[in-house]
Coordinates of C-alpha atoms in Angstrom, one line a residue:
X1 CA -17.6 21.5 -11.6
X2 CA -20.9 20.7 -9.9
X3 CA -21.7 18.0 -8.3
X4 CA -25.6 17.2 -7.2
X5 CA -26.0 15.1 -4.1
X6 CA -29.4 14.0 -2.6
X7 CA -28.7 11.9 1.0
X8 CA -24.8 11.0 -0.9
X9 CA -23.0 10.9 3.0
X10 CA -22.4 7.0 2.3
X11 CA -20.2 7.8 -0.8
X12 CA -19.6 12.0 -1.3
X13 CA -16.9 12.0 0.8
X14 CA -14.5 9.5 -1.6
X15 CA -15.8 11.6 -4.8
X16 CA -14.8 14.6 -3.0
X17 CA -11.3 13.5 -1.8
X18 CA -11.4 12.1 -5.8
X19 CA -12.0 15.9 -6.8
X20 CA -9.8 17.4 -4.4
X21 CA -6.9 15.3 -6.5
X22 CA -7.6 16.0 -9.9
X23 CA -5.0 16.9 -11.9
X24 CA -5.7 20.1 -13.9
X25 CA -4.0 23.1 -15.3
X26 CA -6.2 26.0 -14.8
X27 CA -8.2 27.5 -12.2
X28 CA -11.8 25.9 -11.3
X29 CA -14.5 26.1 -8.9
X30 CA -16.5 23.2 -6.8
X31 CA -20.5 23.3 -6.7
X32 CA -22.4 20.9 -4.5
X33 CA -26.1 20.6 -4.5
X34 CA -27.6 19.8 -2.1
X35 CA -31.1 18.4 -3.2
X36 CA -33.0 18.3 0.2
X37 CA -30.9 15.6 1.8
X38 CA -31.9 14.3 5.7
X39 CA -28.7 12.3 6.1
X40 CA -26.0 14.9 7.1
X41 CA -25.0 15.5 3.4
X42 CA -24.8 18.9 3.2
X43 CA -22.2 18.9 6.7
X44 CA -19.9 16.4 5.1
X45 CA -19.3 18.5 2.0
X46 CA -18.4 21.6 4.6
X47 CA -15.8 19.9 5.9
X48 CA -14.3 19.4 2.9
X49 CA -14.4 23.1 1.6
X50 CA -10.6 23.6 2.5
X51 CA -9.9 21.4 0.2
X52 CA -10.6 23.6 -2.4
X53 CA -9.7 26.9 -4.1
X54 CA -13.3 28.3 -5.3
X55 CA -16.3 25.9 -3.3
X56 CA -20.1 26.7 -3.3
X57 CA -22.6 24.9 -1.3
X58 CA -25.9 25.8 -2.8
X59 CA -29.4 24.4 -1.2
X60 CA -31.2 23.1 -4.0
X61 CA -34.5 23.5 -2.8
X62 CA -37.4 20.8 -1.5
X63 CA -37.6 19.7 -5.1
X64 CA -36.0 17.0 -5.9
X65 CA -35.1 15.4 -9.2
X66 CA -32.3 15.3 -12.0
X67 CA -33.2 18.8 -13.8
X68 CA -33.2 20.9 -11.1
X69 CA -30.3 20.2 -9.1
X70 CA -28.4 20.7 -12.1
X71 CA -30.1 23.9 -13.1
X72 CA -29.4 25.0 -9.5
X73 CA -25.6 24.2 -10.1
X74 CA -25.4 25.8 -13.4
X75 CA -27.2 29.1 -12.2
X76 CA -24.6 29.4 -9.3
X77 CA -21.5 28.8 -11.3
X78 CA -18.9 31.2 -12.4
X79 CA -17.0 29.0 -14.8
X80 CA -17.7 29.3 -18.7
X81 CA -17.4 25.5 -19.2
X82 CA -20.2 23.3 -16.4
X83 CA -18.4 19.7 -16.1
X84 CA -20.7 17.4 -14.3
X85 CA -20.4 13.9 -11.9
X86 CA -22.6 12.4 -9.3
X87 CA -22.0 12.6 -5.7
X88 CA -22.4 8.2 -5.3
X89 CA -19.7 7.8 -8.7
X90 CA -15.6 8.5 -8.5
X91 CA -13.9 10.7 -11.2
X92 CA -10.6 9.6 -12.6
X93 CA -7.2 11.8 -11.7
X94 CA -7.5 13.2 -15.0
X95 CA -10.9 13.7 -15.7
X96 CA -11.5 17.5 -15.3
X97 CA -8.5 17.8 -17.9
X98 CA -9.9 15.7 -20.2
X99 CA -12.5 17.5 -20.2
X100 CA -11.4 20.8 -20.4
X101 CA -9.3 19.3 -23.4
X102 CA -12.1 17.8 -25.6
X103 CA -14.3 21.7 -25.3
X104 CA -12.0 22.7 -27.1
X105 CA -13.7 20.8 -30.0
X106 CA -17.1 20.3 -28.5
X107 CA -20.3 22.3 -27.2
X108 CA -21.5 19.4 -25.1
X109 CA -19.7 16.1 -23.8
X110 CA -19.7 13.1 -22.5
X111 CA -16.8 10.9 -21.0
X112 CA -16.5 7.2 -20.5
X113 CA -18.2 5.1 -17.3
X114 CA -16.1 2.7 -15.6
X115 CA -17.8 0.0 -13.9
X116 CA -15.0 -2.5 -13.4
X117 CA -13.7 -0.7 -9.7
X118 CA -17.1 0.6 -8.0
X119 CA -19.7 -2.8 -9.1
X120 CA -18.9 -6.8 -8.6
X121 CA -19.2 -9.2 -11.7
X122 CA -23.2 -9.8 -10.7
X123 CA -24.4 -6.6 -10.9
X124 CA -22.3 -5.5 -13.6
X125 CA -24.1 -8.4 -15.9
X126 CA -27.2 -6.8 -15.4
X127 CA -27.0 -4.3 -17.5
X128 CA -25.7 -3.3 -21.1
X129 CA -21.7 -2.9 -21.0
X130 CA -20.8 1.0 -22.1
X131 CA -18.6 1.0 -24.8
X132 CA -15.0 2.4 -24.9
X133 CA -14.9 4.2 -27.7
X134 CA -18.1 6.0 -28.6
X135 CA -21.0 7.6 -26.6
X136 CA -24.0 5.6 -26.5
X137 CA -26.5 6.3 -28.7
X138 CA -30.2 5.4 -29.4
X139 CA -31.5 7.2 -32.2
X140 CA -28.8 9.9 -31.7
X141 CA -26.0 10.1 -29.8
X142 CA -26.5 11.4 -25.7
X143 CA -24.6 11.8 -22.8
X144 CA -25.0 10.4 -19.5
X145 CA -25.2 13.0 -16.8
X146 CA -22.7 11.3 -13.9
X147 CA -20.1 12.4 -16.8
X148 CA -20.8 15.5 -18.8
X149 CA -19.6 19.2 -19.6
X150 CA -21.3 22.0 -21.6
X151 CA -20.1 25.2 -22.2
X152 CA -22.5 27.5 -19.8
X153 CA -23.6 29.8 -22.6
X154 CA -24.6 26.4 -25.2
X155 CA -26.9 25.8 -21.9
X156 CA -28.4 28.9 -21.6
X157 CA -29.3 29.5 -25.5
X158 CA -30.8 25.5 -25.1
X159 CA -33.0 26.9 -22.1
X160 CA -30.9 24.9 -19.3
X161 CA -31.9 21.7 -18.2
X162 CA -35.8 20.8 -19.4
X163 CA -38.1 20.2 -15.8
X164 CA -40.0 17.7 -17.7
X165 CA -37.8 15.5 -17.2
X166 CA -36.9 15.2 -13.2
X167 CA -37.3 11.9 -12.8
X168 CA -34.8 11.1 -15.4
X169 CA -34.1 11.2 -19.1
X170 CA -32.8 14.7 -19.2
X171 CA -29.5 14.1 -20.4
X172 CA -30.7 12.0 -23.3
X173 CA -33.1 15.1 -24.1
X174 CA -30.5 17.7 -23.8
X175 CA -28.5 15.9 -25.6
X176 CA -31.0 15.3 -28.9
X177 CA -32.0 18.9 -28.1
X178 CA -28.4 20.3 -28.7
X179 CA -27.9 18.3 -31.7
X180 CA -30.9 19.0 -33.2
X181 CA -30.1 23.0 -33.0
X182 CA -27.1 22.7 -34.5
X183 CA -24.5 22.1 -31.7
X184 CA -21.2 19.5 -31.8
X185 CA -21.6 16.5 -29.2
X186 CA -18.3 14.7 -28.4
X187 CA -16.6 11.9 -26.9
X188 CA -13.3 12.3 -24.4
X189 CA -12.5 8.9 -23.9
X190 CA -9.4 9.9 -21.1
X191 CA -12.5 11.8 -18.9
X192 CA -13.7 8.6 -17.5
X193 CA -15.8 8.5 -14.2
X194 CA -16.1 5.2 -12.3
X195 CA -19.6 4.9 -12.4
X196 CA -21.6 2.9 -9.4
X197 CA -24.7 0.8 -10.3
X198 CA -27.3 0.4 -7.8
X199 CA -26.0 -3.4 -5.8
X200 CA -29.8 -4.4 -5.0
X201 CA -32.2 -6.1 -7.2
X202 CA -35.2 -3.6 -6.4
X203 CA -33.6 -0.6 -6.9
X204 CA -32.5 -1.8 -10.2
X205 CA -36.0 -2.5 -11.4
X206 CA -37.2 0.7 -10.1
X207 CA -34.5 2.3 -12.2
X208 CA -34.7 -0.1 -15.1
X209 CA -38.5 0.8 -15.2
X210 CA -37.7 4.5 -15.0
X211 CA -35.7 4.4 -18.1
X212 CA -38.6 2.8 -20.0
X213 CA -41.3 4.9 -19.2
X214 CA -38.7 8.2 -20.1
X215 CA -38.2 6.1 -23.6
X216 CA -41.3 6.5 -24.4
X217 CA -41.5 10.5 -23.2
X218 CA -38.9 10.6 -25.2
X219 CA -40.5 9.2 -28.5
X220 CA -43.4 11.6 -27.7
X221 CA -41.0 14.8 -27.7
X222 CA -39.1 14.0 -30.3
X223 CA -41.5 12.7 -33.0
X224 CA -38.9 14.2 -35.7
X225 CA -36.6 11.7 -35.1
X226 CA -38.9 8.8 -34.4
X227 CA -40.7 9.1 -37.3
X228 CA -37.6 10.2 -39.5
X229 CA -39.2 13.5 -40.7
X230 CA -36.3 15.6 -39.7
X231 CA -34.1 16.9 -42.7
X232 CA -31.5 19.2 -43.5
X233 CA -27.7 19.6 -43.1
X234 CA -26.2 17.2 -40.4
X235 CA -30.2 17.1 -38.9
X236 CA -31.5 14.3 -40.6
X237 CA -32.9 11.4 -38.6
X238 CA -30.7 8.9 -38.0
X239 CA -30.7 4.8 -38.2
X240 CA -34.1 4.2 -39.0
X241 CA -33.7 0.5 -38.9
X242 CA -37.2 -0.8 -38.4
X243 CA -38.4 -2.8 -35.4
X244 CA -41.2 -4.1 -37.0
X245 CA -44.8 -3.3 -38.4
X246 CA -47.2 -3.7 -35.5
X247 CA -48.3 -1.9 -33.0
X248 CA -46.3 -1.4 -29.7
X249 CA -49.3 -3.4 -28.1
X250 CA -47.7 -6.5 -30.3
X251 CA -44.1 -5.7 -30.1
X252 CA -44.6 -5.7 -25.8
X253 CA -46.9 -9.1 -26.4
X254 CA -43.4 -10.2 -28.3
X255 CA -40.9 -9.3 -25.2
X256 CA -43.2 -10.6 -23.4
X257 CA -42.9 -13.9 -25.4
X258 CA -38.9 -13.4 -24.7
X259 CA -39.5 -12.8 -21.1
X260 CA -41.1 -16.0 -20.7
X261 CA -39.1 -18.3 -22.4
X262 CA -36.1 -17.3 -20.1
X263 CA -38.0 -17.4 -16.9
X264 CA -35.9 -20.0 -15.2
X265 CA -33.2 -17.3 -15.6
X266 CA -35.3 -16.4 -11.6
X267 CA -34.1 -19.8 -10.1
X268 CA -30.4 -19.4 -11.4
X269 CA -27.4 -17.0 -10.5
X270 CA -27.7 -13.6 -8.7
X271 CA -26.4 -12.3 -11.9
X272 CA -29.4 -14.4 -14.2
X273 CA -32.1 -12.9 -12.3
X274 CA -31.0 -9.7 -11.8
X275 CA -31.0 -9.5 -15.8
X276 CA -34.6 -10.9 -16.0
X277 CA -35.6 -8.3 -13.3
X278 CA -33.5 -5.5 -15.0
X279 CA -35.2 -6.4 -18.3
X280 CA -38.5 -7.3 -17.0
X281 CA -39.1 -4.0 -15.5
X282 CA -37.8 -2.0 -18.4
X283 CA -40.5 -3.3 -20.9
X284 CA -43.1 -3.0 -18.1
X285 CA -42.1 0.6 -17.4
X286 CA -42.3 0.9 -21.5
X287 CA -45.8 -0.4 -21.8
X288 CA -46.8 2.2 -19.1
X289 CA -44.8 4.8 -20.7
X290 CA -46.7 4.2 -24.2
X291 CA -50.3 4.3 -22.4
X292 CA -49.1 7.6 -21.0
X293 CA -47.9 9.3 -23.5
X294 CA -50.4 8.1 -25.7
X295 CA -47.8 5.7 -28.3
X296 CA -49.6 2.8 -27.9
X297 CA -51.3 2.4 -31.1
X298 CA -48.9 4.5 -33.1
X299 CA -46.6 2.8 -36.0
X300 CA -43.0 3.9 -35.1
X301 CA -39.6 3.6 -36.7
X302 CA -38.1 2.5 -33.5
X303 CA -40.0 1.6 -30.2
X304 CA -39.5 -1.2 -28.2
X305 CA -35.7 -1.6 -29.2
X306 CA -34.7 -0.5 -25.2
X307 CA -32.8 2.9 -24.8
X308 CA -30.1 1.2 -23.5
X309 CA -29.1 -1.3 -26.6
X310 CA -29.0 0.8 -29.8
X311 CA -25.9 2.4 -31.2
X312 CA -25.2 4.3 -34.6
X313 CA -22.1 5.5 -36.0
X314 CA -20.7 8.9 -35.3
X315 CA -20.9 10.5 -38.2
X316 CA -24.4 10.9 -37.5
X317 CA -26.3 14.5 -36.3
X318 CA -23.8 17.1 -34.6
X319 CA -21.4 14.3 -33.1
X320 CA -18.2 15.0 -33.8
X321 CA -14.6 12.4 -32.8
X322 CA -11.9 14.0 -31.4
X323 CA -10.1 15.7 -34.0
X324 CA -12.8 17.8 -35.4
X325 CA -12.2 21.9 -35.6
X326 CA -11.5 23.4 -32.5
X327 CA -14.6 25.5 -31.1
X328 CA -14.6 29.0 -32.7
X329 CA -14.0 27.6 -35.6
X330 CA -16.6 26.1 -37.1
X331 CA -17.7 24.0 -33.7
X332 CA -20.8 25.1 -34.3
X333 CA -23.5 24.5 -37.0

């Protein structure tokens, strides 16, 4: 199990009392890493190492990011199967089994996230609800990284986690990666994480804008799927629903348009403006994203939908239900 934490001493110690219970048959090992914290981090999770058979504290370096903690965690484990949470979220009793239960089926997978206990009715209603019985998915299915397990040797044939992606993204793109070489996504609906959103209004648009600028990396890298050129057994792009004919430069000018005609959503509820915000800054941080990575004036399948509100069926690309063959026999493609 590892566990990154970057300046986590406000909340690691309740995810780590939260580990220490979990109910699980077998034998298994505790990694924290520690990504350059300055707020005592790394001492709280010592004192907390007799709570555990097998625990490593690794230093994850001066750089900081979502990749590399997690490559750092992976490189350092001894397990065969790398479950992953954050150090700020709170796993279920039963997660670690869960998860343990569904790799029996899967290469790579993701569990549910629980908002209800950790988040207040306001901040929950900024953002999209995760749904219960499915993984999200955009143009393929992904996992979220607070709550996700890959078999250590599906990670290393991938290449681990990809550094292009520190400041976010990279479980999306591991994700479509793993699919897209043949490998078995899954759901476990029982390994459920309560998952904690960020409470103030500016850290949520910093975030929101950070997904929107990784959607459009994300277009860039996988131009297979955005552009539906991808064929081939249980490969083939998925969902290629259109999101109109123009330009991304006339699809922003249109959320824009959408933007505006709710802006007296700012003078209402907490919860009002905190979804303007939240959805302000994610098309911003998608215009940006597309004048980076050069998308602006290319015709796309899908570009401006917003990572966060597409779903497809999960039939699709290497996404399996629960149910499917166990692994070894035929979990792979």
């Amino acid at each position: 199990m590892i566990v990154p934490a970057y300046n986590a001493a406000a909340t690691l110690a309740e995810q780590l009392q939260a580990l220490a219970a979990q109910r699980f048959d077998g034998d298994w090992e505790l990694v924290i890493v520690d990504n350059g914290s300055s707020d005592g981090t790394a001492d709280l999770a010592r004192r907390y190492r007799q709570r555990f058979k097998e625990f490593t504290l690794v230093d994850g370096g001066s750089r900081r990011g979502h990749s590399a903690p997690r490559s750092a965690g992976a490189i350092a484990a001894r397990g065969e199967l790398l479950a992953y949470c954050d150090a700020d979220d709170v796993v279920a009793p039963g997660w670690l089994q869960a998860m343990a239960d569904a790799a029996r089926y899967y290469d790579l997978i993701g569990g549910w996230l629980d908002v209800r206990p950790l988040n207040d009715d306001a901040t929950r209603g900024w953002h999209q609800p995760w749904p219960r019985d499915r993984l999200r998915s955009w143009l393929l299915p992904y996992a979220v990284s607070a709550n996700l397990a890959v078999w250590a040797d599906v990670l290393r044939d991938l290449g681990g986690w990809s550094s292009e992606y520190e400041a976010g993204g990279e479980d999306t793109e591991l994700s479509w990666r793993a699919q897209l070489a043949g490998y078995r996504l899954g759901f476990a609906p029982d390994a459920v994480v309560y998952y904690r959103y960020r409470s103030g209004l500016w850290e949520t648009a910093r975030q929101s804008y950070g997904i929107g600028v990784h959607c459009e990396q994300i277009l860039r890298d996988f131009a297979v799927l955005r552009d539906g050129t991808h064929h081939g057994d249980r490969r083939t792009a998925v969902d290629q629903a259109d999101d109109g004919d123009g330009s991304a430069l006339v699809r922003a000018i249109g959320r824009a348009a959408w933007l505006a005609t709710r802006l007296p959503y700012l003078a209402a509820s907490r919860r009002h403006r905190g979804q303007w915000i939240s959805v302000a800054a994610e098309y911003l941080g998608r215009l940006n994203g597309a004048v980076r990575y050069r998308l602006l004036d290319r015709r796309r399948a899908r570009s401006w939908t917003g990572c966060r509100l597409k779903y497809v069926h999960a039939d699709r690309v290497g996404y399996r239900h629960p149910g499917s063959a166990e692994r070894g026999e035929g979990a792979r493609g």
